[in-house]
mmCIF file of C-alpha atoms in Angstrom:
data_model
loop_
_atom_site.group_PDB
_atom_site.id
_atom_site.type_symbol
_atom_site.label_atom_id
_atom_site.label_comp_id
_atom_site.label_asym_id
_atom_site.label_seq_id
_atom_site.Cartn_x
_atom_site.Cartn_y
_atom_site.Cartn_z
ATOM 1 C CA MET A 14 0.000 0.000 0.000
ATOM 2 C CA LEU A 15 2.848 2.381 0.802
ATOM 3 C CA ASP A 16 4.280 1.610 -2.640
ATOM 4 C CA MET A 17 1.004 2.866 -4.160
ATOM 5 C CA LEU A 18 1.330 6.161 -2.299
ATOM 6 C CA SER A 19 4.903 6.457 -3.558
ATOM 7 C CA GLU A 20 3.621 5.887 -7.081
ATOM 8 C CA VAL A 21 1.129 8.714 -6.637
ATOM 9 C CA ASP A 22 3.975 11.066 -5.705
ATOM 10 C CA TYR A 23 5.947 9.865 -8.723
ATOM 11 C CA CYS A 24 2.967 10.427 -11.048
ATOM 12 C CA GLN A 25 2.501 13.952 -9.712
ATOM 13 C CA LYS A 26 6.133 14.795 -10.428
ATOM 14 C CA MET A 27 5.968 13.267 -13.919
ATOM 15 C CA ILE A 28 2.800 15.186 -14.816
ATOM 16 C CA ALA A 29 4.277 18.463 -13.587
ATOM 17 C CA THR A 30 7.600 18.030 -15.394
ATOM 18 C CA GLU A 31 7.136 15.715 -18.382
ATOM 19 C CA PHE A 32 3.510 16.262 -19.459
ATOM 20 C CA GLN A 33 4.058 19.800 -20.697
ATOM 21 C CA LYS A 34 5.369 19.320 -24.226
ATOM 22 C CA PRO A 35 4.317 22.038 -26.703
ATOM 23 C CA LEU A 36 2.386 21.224 -29.859
ATOM 24 C CA GLN A 37 4.288 20.124 -32.958
ATOM 25 C CA MET A 38 2.216 20.261 -36.172
ATOM 26 C CA THR A 39 2.983 19.493 -39.787
ATOM 27 C CA ASP A 40 1.665 21.628 -42.662
ATOM 28 C CA GLU A 41 -0.732 18.810 -43.570
ATOM 29 C CA GLU A 42 -2.128 18.716 -40.024
ATOM 30 C CA GLU A 43 -2.619 22.482 -40.076
ATOM 31 C CA GLU A 44 -4.660 22.175 -43.258
ATOM 32 C CA LEU A 45 -6.739 19.408 -41.685
ATOM 33 C CA PHE A 46 -7.401 21.654 -38.694
ATOM 34 C CA LYS A 47 -8.591 24.514 -40.898
ATOM 35 C CA ALA A 48 -10.887 22.199 -42.882
ATOM 36 C CA ALA A 49 -12.376 20.421 -39.848
ATOM 37 C CA GLU A 50 -16.135 20.838 -39.370
ATOM 38 C CA GLU A 51 -16.606 18.857 -36.162
ATOM 39 C CA CYS A 52 -14.889 18.261 -32.829
ATOM 40 C CA HIS A 53 -12.852 15.054 -32.805
ATOM 41 C CA ILE A 54 -13.572 14.605 -29.068
ATOM 42 C CA CYS A 55 -17.367 14.935 -28.851
ATOM 43 C CA GLY A 56 -18.179 14.609 -32.557
ATOM 44 C CA GLY A 57 -20.361 17.743 -32.484
ATOM 45 C CA LYS A 58 -20.561 20.096 -35.435
ATOM 46 C CA TYR A 59 -18.990 23.522 -34.999
ATOM 47 C CA LEU A 60 -21.204 26.563 -34.618
ATOM 48 C CA ASP A 61 -20.085 29.990 -35.751
ATOM 49 C CA THR A 62 -19.950 31.211 -32.150
ATOM 50 C CA GLU A 63 -17.797 28.332 -30.850
ATOM 51 C CA VAL A 64 -14.041 28.531 -30.353
ATOM 52 C CA ARG A 65 -11.955 25.852 -32.082
ATOM 53 C CA VAL A 66 -8.554 24.803 -30.758
ATOM 54 C CA ARG A 67 -5.736 22.453 -31.751
ATOM 55 C CA ASP A 68 -5.900 19.494 -29.381
ATOM 56 C CA HIS A 69 -2.583 17.741 -28.805
ATOM 57 C CA CYS A 70 -1.033 15.171 -26.487
ATOM 58 C CA HIS A 71 1.099 16.889 -23.848
ATOM 59 C CA ILE A 72 3.107 13.678 -23.418
ATOM 60 C CA THR A 73 4.114 13.046 -27.051
ATOM 61 C CA ASP A 74 3.539 16.609 -28.425
ATOM 62 C CA LYS A 75 1.504 15.071 -31.312
ATOM 63 C CA TYR A 76 -1.536 16.791 -32.822
ATOM 64 C CA ARG A 77 -4.751 14.841 -32.171
ATOM 65 C CA GLY A 78 -7.380 16.895 -33.952
ATOM 66 C CA SER A 79 -9.593 19.948 -34.008
ATOM 67 C CA ALA A 80 -11.709 20.352 -30.870
ATOM 68 C CA HIS A 81 -14.074 22.620 -28.982
ATOM 69 C CA GLN A 82 -12.244 24.705 -26.430
ATOM 70 C CA ASP A 83 -14.414 23.291 -23.626
ATOM 71 C CA CYS A 84 -13.812 19.700 -24.761
ATOM 72 C CA ASN A 85 -10.089 20.311 -24.908
ATOM 73 C CA LEU A 86 -9.978 21.733 -21.376
ATOM 74 C CA LYS A 87 -11.863 18.710 -20.000
ATOM 75 C CA LEU A 88 -9.051 16.435 -21.202
ATOM 76 C CA ARG A 89 -6.440 18.381 -19.283
ATOM 77 C CA ILE A 90 -4.402 16.334 -16.791
ATOM 78 C CA SER A 91 -3.851 18.193 -13.530
ATOM 79 C CA PRO A 92 -1.233 17.027 -10.961
ATOM 80 C CA LYS A 93 -3.670 17.991 -8.187
ATOM 81 C CA GLU A 94 -6.727 16.221 -9.606
ATOM 82 C CA PHE A 95 -5.518 13.095 -11.392
ATOM 83 C CA LYS A 96 -6.603 9.692 -10.098
ATOM 84 C CA VAL A 97 -4.812 6.344 -10.155
ATOM 85 C CA PRO A 98 -7.319 3.469 -10.494
ATOM 86 C CA VAL A 99 -6.514 0.325 -8.506
ATOM 87 C CA ILE A 100 -8.467 -2.603 -9.920
ATOM 88 C CA PHE A 101 -9.452 -5.745 -7.996
ATOM 89 C CA HIS A 102 -11.765 -8.466 -9.237
ATOM 90 C CA ASN A 103 -14.600 -9.039 -6.766
ATOM 91 C CA LEU A 104 -13.275 -6.303 -4.489
ATOM 92 C CA ARG A 105 -16.715 -6.069 -2.910
ATOM 93 C CA GLY A 106 -16.259 -9.588 -1.541
ATOM 94 C CA TYR A 107 -14.348 -10.808 1.476
ATOM 95 C CA GLY A 108 -10.925 -9.729 0.190
ATOM 96 C CA SER A 109 -11.697 -6.047 0.622
ATOM 97 C CA HIS A 110 -11.847 -6.486 4.420
ATOM 98 C CA PHE A 111 -8.080 -6.991 4.643
ATOM 99 C CA ILE A 112 -7.440 -4.084 2.268
ATOM 100 C CA MET A 113 -9.654 -1.739 4.256
ATOM 101 C CA GLN A 114 -7.848 -2.630 7.479
ATOM 102 C CA GLU A 115 -4.528 -1.736 5.882
ATOM 103 C CA ILE A 116 -5.928 1.451 4.336
ATOM 104 C CA GLY A 117 -7.363 2.463 7.701
ATOM 105 C CA SER A 118 -4.005 2.174 9.463
ATOM 106 C CA ILE A 119 -2.100 3.922 6.663
ATOM 107 C CA GLY A 120 -4.676 6.682 6.340
ATOM 108 C CA LYS A 121 -4.583 7.363 10.079
ATOM 109 C CA SER A 122 -0.787 7.400 10.343
ATOM 110 C CA ASN A 123 -0.366 9.599 7.241
ATOM 111 C CA ASP A 124 -3.374 11.849 7.884
ATOM 112 C CA LEU A 125 -5.054 10.844 4.595
ATOM 113 C CA SER A 126 -8.776 11.048 3.895
ATOM 114 C CA ILE A 127 -10.696 7.816 3.299
ATOM 115 C CA ASN A 128 -14.039 7.682 1.482
ATOM 116 C CA CYS A 129 -16.156 4.785 0.285
ATOM 117 C CA ILE A 130 -19.337 3.905 -1.589
ATOM 118 C CA PRO A 131 -20.921 1.146 0.533
ATOM 119 C CA ASN A 132 -23.568 -1.436 -0.247
ATOM 120 C CA ASN A 133 -23.827 -2.167 3.464
ATOM 121 C CA MET A 134 -21.608 -2.146 6.558
ATOM 122 C CA GLU A 135 -19.387 -4.926 5.190
ATOM 123 C CA LYS A 136 -19.355 -4.531 1.398
ATOM 124 C CA TYR A 137 -18.082 -1.568 -0.610
ATOM 125 C CA MET A 138 -18.546 -0.829 -4.294
ATOM 126 C CA ALA A 139 -15.447 1.372 -4.275
ATOM 127 C CA PHE A 140 -13.275 3.300 -1.859
ATOM 128 C CA MET A 141 -10.820 6.165 -2.163
ATOM 129 C CA LEU A 142 -7.600 6.878 -0.294
ATOM 130 C CA SER A 143 -6.642 10.579 -0.394
ATOM 131 C CA LYS A 144 -7.552 12.402 -3.621
ATOM 132 C CA HIS A 145 -5.706 10.137 -5.998
ATOM 133 C CA LEU A 146 -6.053 6.401 -5.249
ATOM 134 C CA VAL A 147 -9.412 4.942 -6.320
ATOM 135 C CA PHE A 148 -10.073 1.250 -5.642
ATOM 136 C CA LEU A 149 -12.535 -0.254 -8.132
ATOM 137 C CA ASP A 150 -14.157 -3.669 -8.501
ATOM 138 C CA SER A 151 -13.922 -5.068 -12.037
ATOM 139 C CA PHE A 152 -16.622 -7.602 -11.102
ATOM 140 C CA GLN A 153 -19.084 -4.671 -11.164
ATOM 141 C CA PHE A 154 -18.466 -4.490 -14.930
ATOM 142 C CA MET A 155 -17.792 -8.130 -15.773
ATOM 143 C CA ALA A 156 -19.861 -10.380 -13.514
ATOM 144 C CA SER A 157 -18.020 -13.615 -14.115
ATOM 145 C CA SER A 158 -14.978 -15.462 -12.801
ATOM 146 C CA LEU A 159 -11.514 -14.463 -14.011
ATOM 147 C CA GLU A 160 -11.096 -17.948 -15.447
ATOM 148 C CA ARG A 161 -14.093 -17.533 -17.748
ATOM 149 C CA LEU A 162 -13.166 -13.964 -18.661
ATOM 150 C CA ALA A 163 -9.619 -14.977 -19.503
ATOM 151 C CA ALA A 164 -10.930 -17.781 -21.726
ATOM 152 C CA ASN A 165 -12.486 -15.128 -23.980
ATOM 153 C CA LEU A 166 -9.080 -13.598 -24.740
ATOM 154 C CA PRO A 167 -6.703 -14.927 -27.412
ATOM 155 C CA THR A 168 -3.937 -16.976 -25.802
ATOM 156 C CA ASP A 169 -1.233 -14.821 -27.383
ATOM 157 C CA THR A 170 -2.573 -11.632 -25.733
ATOM 158 C CA PHE A 171 -3.397 -12.981 -22.259
ATOM 159 C CA LYS A 172 -0.443 -12.795 -19.850
ATOM 160 C CA TYR A 173 -1.770 -11.273 -16.628
ATOM 161 C CA THR A 174 -5.136 -10.953 -14.923
ATOM 162 C CA SER A 175 -4.969 -7.211 -15.605
ATOM 163 C CA ASP A 176 -5.177 -8.004 -19.335
ATOM 164 C CA VAL A 177 -8.827 -8.976 -18.841
ATOM 165 C CA PHE A 178 -9.855 -5.509 -17.654
ATOM 166 C CA GLU A 179 -7.528 -3.756 -20.105
ATOM 167 C CA ASN A 180 -9.219 -5.613 -22.952
ATOM 168 C CA PHE A 181 -12.596 -4.456 -21.618
ATOM 169 C CA ARG A 182 -11.337 -0.839 -21.452
ATOM 170 C CA LYS A 183 -10.034 -1.085 -25.006
ATOM 171 C CA THR A 184 -13.400 -2.353 -26.269
ATOM 172 C CA CYS A 185 -15.346 0.393 -24.471
ATOM 173 C CA HIS A 186 -13.067 3.083 -25.836
ATOM 174 C CA GLN A 187 -13.265 1.650 -29.348
ATOM 175 C CA TYR A 188 -17.063 1.625 -29.482
ATOM 176 C CA TYR A 189 -18.141 4.329 -27.026
ATOM 177 C CA LYS A 190 -15.027 6.480 -26.435
ATOM 178 C CA LEU A 191 -15.603 5.971 -22.696
ATOM 179 C CA ASP A 192 -13.212 4.642 -20.054
ATOM 180 C CA PRO A 193 -14.657 2.263 -17.408
ATOM 181 C CA CYS A 194 -12.028 3.525 -14.938
ATOM 182 C CA HIS A 195 -14.098 6.704 -14.633
ATOM 183 C CA TYR A 196 -17.124 4.706 -13.428
ATOM 184 C CA PHE A 197 -17.979 2.532 -10.443
ATOM 185 C CA THR A 198 -20.427 0.058 -12.026
ATOM 186 C CA SER A 199 -21.629 -1.091 -15.441
ATOM 187 C CA PRO A 200 -25.061 0.643 -15.097
ATOM 188 C CA GLY A 201 -23.346 4.032 -14.841
ATOM 189 C CA LEU A 202 -21.160 3.235 -17.835
ATOM 190 C CA SER A 203 -24.151 1.947 -19.836
ATOM 191 C CA TRP A 204 -26.202 5.052 -19.020
ATOM 192 C CA ASP A 205 -23.520 7.411 -20.321
ATOM 193 C CA ALA A 206 -22.942 5.201 -23.367
ATOM 194 C CA MET A 207 -26.671 5.378 -24.170
ATOM 195 C CA LEU A 208 -26.751 9.169 -23.868
ATOM 196 C CA LYS A 209 -23.600 9.517 -25.950
ATOM 197 C CA MET A 210 -24.624 7.149 -28.749
ATOM 198 C CA THR A 211 -28.234 8.335 -29.041
ATOM 199 C CA GLY A 212 -27.591 12.058 -28.566
ATOM 200 C CA ILE A 213 -30.710 12.339 -26.400
ATOM 201 C CA LYS A 214 -30.923 15.310 -24.061
ATOM 202 C CA LEU A 215 -32.960 14.631 -20.959
ATOM 203 C CA GLU A 216 -35.575 17.159 -19.905
ATOM 204 C CA LEU A 217 -34.942 18.780 -16.552
ATOM 205 C CA MET A 218 -37.839 18.059 -14.207
ATOM 206 C CA THR A 219 -38.972 21.256 -12.494
ATOM 207 C CA ASP A 220 -42.592 20.354 -11.706
ATOM 208 C CA VAL A 221 -43.091 18.263 -8.560
ATOM 209 C CA ASP A 222 -46.330 16.852 -10.038
ATOM 210 C CA MET A 223 -44.340 15.126 -12.768
ATOM 211 C CA PHE A 224 -42.936 12.551 -10.309
#
């Protein structure tokens, strides 16, 4: 657990020092930016009143595409706000008891905040240590044993148990452009995927008689 906290400190230093590379664009990419009619992040068409910016990766300095200014700012990685997901399969089960005991002692000795999303007094959907470590349960997305999940992967790509969840993340990003690490359960992920794919805007309920 202490190694995880050390990794958080390392990530903060790397983001502050290495994730600040300026944009490098070719002439062809500049022409593509000028001709773009939609945001490559949200897929929305540009309006005359909207500000377009050149979105780039601050790690590799590569141009990624034309984007809304608001969309571009939402992708910004901040050393003070970034989160490191820690994935366990069936974390909500008995194994989380030992982890919570360790987190409790470390949090108390290092004056770190501890938060959780409980199902009851003994089971937790997720818990957070300080602002950066988020413990998630992959079983909340893939309700099957690791043995069965691993059997669905090609033998040449499966090396570690983490490959199972990484394959799931890759699939979600490919089809929905969403990352399961930003969610706690599959219903939350499915809800956002539905809104994103259908483009439906929900009506805000302001009349109490509508309930």
